[in-house]
Structures are given as C-alpha cells and as structure tokens.
Coordinates of C-alpha atoms in Angstrom, one line a residue:
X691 CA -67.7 146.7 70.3
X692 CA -66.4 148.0 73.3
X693 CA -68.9 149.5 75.4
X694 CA -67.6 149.5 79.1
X695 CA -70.3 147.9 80.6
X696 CA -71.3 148.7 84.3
X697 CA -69.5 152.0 84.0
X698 CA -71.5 154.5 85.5
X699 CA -71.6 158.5 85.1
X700 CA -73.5 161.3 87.0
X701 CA -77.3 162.0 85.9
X702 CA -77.6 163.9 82.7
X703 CA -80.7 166.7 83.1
X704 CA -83.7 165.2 81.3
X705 CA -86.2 168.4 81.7
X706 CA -87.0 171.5 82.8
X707 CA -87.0 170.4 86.8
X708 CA -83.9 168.0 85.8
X709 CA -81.1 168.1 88.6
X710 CA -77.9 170.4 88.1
X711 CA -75.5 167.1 88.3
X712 CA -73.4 167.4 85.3
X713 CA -71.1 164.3 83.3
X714 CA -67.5 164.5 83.4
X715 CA -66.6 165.6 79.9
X716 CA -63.1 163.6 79.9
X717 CA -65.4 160.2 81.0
X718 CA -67.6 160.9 78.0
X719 CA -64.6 161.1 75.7
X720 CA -62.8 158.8 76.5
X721 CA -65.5 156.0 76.2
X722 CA -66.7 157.9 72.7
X723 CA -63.0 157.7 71.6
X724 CA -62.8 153.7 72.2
X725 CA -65.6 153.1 70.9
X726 CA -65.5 155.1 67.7
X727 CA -62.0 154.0 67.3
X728 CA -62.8 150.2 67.5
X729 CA -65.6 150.9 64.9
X730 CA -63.1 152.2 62.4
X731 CA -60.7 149.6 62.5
X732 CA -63.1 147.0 62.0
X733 CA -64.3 148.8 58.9
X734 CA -61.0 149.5 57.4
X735 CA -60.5 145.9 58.1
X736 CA -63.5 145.2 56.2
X737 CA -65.3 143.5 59.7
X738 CA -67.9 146.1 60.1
X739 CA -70.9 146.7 57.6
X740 CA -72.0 149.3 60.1
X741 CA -74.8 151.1 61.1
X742 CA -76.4 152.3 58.3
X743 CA -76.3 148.7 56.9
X744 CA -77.7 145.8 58.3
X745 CA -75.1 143.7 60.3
X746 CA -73.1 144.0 63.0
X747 CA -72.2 147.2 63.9
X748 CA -75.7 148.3 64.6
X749 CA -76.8 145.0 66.0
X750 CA -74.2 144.9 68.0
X751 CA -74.7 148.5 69.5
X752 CA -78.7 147.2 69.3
X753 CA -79.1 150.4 67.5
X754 CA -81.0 149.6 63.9
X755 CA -83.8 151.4 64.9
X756 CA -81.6 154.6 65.2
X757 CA -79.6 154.8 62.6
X758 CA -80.6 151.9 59.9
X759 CA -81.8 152.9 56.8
X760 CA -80.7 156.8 56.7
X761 CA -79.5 157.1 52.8
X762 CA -81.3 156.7 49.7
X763 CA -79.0 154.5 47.5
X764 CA -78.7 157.6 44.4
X765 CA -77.4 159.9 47.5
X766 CA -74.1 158.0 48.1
X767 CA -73.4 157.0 45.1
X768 CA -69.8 157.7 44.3
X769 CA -69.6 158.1 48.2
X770 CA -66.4 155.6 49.2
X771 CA -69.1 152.5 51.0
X772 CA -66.5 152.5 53.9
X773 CA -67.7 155.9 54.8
X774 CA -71.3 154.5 54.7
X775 CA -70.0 151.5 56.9
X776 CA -68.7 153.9 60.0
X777 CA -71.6 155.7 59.7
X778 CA -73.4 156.0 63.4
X779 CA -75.7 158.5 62.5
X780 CA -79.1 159.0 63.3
X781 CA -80.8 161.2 60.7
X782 CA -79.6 162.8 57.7
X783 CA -78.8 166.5 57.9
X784 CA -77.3 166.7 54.3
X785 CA -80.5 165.9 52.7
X786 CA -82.3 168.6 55.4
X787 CA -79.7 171.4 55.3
X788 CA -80.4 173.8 52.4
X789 CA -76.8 173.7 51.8
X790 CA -76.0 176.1 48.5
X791 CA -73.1 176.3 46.1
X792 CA -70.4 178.1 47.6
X793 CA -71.0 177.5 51.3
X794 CA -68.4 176.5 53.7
X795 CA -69.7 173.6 56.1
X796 CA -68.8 172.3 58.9
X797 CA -69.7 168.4 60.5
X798 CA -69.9 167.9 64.1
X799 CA -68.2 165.0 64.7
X800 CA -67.3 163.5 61.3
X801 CA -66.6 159.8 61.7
X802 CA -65.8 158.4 58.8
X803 CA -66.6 161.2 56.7
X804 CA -70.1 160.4 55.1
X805 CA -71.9 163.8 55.9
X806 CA -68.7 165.8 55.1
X807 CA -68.4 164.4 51.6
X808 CA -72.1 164.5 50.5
X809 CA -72.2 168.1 51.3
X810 CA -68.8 168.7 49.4
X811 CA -70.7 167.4 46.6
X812 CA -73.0 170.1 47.1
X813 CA -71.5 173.2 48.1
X814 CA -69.5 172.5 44.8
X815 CA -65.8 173.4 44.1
X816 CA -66.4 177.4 45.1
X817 CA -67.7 176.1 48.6
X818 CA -65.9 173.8 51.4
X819 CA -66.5 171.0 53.7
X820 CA -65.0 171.2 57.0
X821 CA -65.1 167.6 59.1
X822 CA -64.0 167.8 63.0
X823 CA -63.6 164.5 65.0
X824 CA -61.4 163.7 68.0
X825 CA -60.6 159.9 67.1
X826 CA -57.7 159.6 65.5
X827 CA -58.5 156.1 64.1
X828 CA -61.8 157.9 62.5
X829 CA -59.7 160.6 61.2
X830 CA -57.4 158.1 59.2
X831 CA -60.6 156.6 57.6
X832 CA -62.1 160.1 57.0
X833 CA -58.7 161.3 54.6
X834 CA -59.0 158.2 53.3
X835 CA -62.6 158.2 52.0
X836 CA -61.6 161.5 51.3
X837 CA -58.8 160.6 48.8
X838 CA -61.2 157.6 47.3
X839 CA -63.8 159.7 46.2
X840 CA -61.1 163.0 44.6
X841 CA -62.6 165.4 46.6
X842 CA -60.6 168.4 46.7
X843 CA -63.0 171.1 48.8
X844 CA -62.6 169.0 52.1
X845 CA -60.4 169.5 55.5
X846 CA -60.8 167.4 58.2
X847 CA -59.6 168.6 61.2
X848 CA -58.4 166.9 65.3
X849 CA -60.1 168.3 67.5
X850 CA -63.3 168.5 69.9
X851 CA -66.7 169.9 68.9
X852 CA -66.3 171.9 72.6
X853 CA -63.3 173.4 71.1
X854 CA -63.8 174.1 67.9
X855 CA -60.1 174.9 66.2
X856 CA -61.3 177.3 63.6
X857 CA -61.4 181.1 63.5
X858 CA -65.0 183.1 64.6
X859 CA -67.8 183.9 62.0
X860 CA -66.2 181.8 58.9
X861 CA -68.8 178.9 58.7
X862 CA -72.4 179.2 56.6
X863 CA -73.4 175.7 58.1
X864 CA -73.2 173.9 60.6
X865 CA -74.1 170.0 60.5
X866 CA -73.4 167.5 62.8
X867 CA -75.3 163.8 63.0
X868 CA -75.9 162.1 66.1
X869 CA -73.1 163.2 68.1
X870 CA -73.9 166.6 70.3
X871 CA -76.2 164.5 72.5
X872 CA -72.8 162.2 73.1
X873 CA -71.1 165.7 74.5
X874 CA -70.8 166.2 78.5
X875 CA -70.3 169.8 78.0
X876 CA -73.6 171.0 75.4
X877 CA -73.8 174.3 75.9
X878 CA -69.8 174.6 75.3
X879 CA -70.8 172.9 71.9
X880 CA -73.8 175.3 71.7
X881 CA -71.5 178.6 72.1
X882 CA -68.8 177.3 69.7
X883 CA -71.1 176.5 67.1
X884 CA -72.7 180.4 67.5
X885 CA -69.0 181.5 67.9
X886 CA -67.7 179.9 64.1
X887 CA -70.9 180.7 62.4
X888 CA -71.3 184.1 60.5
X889 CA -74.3 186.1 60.9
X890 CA -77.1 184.6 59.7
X891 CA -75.3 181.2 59.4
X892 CA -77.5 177.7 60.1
X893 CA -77.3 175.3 62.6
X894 CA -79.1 172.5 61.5
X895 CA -78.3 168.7 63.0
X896 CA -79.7 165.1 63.4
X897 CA -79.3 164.4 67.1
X898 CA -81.9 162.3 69.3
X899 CA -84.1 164.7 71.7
X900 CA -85.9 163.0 74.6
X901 CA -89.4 164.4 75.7
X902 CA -90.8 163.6 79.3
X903 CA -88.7 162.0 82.3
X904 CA -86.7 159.4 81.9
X905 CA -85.8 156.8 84.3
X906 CA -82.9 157.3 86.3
X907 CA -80.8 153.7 85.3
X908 CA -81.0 154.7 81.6
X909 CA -79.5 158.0 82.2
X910 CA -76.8 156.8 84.4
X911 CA -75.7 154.0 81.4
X912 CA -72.7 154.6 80.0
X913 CA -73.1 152.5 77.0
X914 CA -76.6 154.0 76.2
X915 CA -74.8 157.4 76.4
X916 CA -72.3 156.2 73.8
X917 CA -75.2 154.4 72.2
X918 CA -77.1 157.9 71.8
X919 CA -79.5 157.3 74.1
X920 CA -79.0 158.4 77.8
X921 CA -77.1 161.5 76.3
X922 CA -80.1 162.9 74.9
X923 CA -81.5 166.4 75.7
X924 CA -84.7 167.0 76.4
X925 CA -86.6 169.2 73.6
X926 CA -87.5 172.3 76.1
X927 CA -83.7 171.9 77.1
X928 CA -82.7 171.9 73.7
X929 CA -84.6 174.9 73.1
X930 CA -83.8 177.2 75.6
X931 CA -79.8 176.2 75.5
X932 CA -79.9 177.1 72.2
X933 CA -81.8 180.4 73.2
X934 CA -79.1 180.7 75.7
X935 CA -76.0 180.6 73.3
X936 CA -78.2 183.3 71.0
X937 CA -79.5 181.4 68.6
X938 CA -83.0 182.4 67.2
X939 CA -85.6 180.7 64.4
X940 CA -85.5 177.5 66.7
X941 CA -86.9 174.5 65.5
X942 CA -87.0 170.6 66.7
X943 CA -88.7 168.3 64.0
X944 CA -89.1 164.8 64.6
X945 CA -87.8 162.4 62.4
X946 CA -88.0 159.2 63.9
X947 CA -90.2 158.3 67.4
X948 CA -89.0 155.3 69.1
X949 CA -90.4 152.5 70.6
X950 CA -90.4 150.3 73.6
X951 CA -89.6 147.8 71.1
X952 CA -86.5 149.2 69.7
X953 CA -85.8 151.0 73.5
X954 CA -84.9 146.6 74.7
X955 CA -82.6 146.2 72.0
X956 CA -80.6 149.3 73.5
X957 CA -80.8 148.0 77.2
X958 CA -80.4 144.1 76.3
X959 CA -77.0 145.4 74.5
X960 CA -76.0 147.7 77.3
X961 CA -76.7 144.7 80.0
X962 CA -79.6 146.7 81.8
X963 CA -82.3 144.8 83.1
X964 CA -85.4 144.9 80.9
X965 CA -88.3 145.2 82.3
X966 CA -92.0 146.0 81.3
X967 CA -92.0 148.7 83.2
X968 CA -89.0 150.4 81.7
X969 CA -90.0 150.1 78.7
X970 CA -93.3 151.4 79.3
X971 CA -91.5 154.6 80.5
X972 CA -89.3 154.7 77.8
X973 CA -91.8 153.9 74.9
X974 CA -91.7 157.1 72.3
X975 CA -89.9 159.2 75.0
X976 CA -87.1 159.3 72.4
X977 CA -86.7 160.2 69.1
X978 CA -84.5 161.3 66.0
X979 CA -84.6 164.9 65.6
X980 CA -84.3 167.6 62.8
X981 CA -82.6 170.6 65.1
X982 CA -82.4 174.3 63.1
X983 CA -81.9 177.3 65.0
X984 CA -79.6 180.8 62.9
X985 CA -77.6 182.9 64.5
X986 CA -78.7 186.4 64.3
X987 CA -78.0 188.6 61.3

C-alpha cells in the first residue's frame, strides 16, 4: 500500500480548546485517492483479501482492529466478495440505519460498493441507492460489483462528499463508513449532507470519534489520517459541528473502543516511533462510532 510515509500535514483540532490550524483539503485527497486507488486494483487483480478479511490489506494498513470482522456472513450473501475485499470500513451503518422500503440512500464514500448494495437490497426496487466516491479506480470496481450482483436501483456517482453532485432535499438517508473523518474540510461534508437530505431525513454513519487530547505526532501523520486515525474528530466536536450545520436528535454510540494494543499496529505501519508513553495516551482515546443526528422536519 502506498501510504506516503513522512508526509506531514497541519494539526487537525482534537477538542474543544483544539487549535484553529486546518489540513489542506487537496493534501488529504490526493493521498486518499492513491491509496484507495492502489487498494482497488489489487482487489480486481485478485491480490487483496482486504480489510474486512484477514490478510493483507488490513495488516498491511495495521488496521484489523478497525475494520476486521464488520459483516455477519447471511448479510453479504449474494453481495459480489470483491466488494467485501475493498471494503475499509469501520462499522456497519447498513445493519444500524433503519433503512425502509422505498428510501433513497446515499453512501459517503462508496469504495467498492459494499454498503451501497446491501442497502439496495433493502430499500427494495421502489427505493434507491446512491454511492459517491472520488477514485476513479474504486468507481470501476463499484459498477462492477454492481453489475455482478443485477442490481438495478443503484447509481454511483464522481464526485467529493464536500461537493455533493446531487440536487437539495432528495435523500431519506444518509450513510457513509469510515470516511468523513478522512475529509480536510468536515463541516463542508456536514452542510452538504443537511443540504441533500429532506426534512426529517437521517444521517446516520460509522466513522471513528476520538475522546480526550491526543498527541501531537499522531495527528500530524499522514498515513494514520488515511489510516482513519489522526483524522478523527473529537466527540464534543462532532456534536456541536453537527449542531452547527442544523442537525438535531444527535447521537454518538460507540461501537468499538481501541486499545493501546491495536493503537502500535497503526504507528508500527505508519513508521512512528512506538513508545510506552504513546500508547498510554492513545490507549481507548479512539473508537468506532455509531453517528445519528436528523435534519429538522
């Protein structure tokens, strides 16, 4: 994988007293892009067993402890596997969402397609599945999951989840999994998501939340930001950005509190120096997180 080690960015704001330094949003991309890209090439090549597997895509990104194990075997069944395989996910808001027959979705960040075709499946043929991504190598994989598994209620589109290309107030759901926290630019994804939802519509997303400080060299790591990590808001952030685009009914549920233990395989991969006292700083200051907020009916 290609993860640009000793690239650097600006500090992300990790709290309430966090600094008003902000990441380049091109920087962020273009490092998301490459990486994303390279992961679905190996899969269509049939290289990669991904993240949600085993071997190597998540030990190679030292994430297993992130996104390993996130769907039951009955849930993807029918689902193409190389949309399991490109999977970089870190929760699963399809099994979350209370998504309903006849609902028009839409994925943050769709990768190979995984979340976009399991809630196809349940919005049923009156309802839609929209999937956004802005790597055109992960797009490719997407139509062709997509065309594997004869869905005909889903459209991926090009494009970024700061920009979203779709009209105002024509989306019941929004999902996304893993992938706002990899945005330079959050409250842009925060007001676009208000902006395409209809009144009363859901945001509900898997994204990893931070709690506490966090030390300065993980935030400033670009491959922990593409690995999910350094790119993580924290939880009173989360809250009152949301608040700030006009969401209401906010709620952050953990899902998954990690360790120090699974923190070294993140740095060890990225080519930071562990240390004890890192990782004593780090230890369940991150997590996988359940994020719902509606916009106002």
């Amino acid at each position: 994988m290609l993860l640009n080690k000793g690239v650097t960015m600006q500090k992300s704001c990790c709290g309430p007293d966090c600094c008003q330094e902000k990441t380049p949003l091109a920087s962020t991309q273009e490092v998301v892009k490459e990486k994303y890209g390279e992961l679905a090439r190996q899969v269509r090549q049939g290289s990669s067993q991904g993240c949600c597997g085993t071997t190597p895509a998540s030990e190679a990104l030292g994430a297993e402890a992130i996104c390993a194990n996130l769907y039951a075997l009955d849930q993807v069944e029918g689902v193409p596997q190389e949309a399991l395989l490109a999977s970089l996910g870190c929760g699963n808001p399809t099994a979350l969402a209370r998504l309903e027959p006849g609902q028009v979705v839409l994925d943050l960040g769709s990768g190979g397609g995984i979340d976009v075709l399991l809630s196809a499946k349940r919005v049923g043929p009156t309802g839609k599945a929209y999937g956004l991504d802005m790597t055109d190598e992960m797009l490719a994989l997407a139509l062709e999951n997509q065309r594997r598994s004869g869905l005909s209620n889903v459209e991926f589109l090009k494009g970024e989840i700061e920009n979203i290309p779709l009209p105002a107030q024509t989306i019941d759901v929004i999902i996304s999994n893993c992938v706002i926290n990899l945005s330079g630019d959050k409250d842009k994804v925060l007001a676009e998501a208000f902006r395409v939802l209809k009144p009363g519509g859901l945001f509900a997303v898997s994204d990893v939340v931070s709690r506490g400080q966090i030390p300065a060299a993980i935030k400033q790591n670009i491959a922990l930001w593409t690995g999910c990590v350094s790119g993580a808001l924290h939880e009173e952030e989360y809250r009152s950005k949301l608040q700030a685009a006009g969401f209401v009914d906010i709620d952050i549920e953990p899902t998954r509190v990690y360790s120090a233990q699974d923190a070294r395989g993140l740095m060890e991969t990225a080519g930071l120096a562990v240390s004890d006292d890192i990782l004593e700083a780090v230890d369940g200051k991150f997590y996988s997180g359940f994020v719902r907020a509606r916009r106002p009916v």
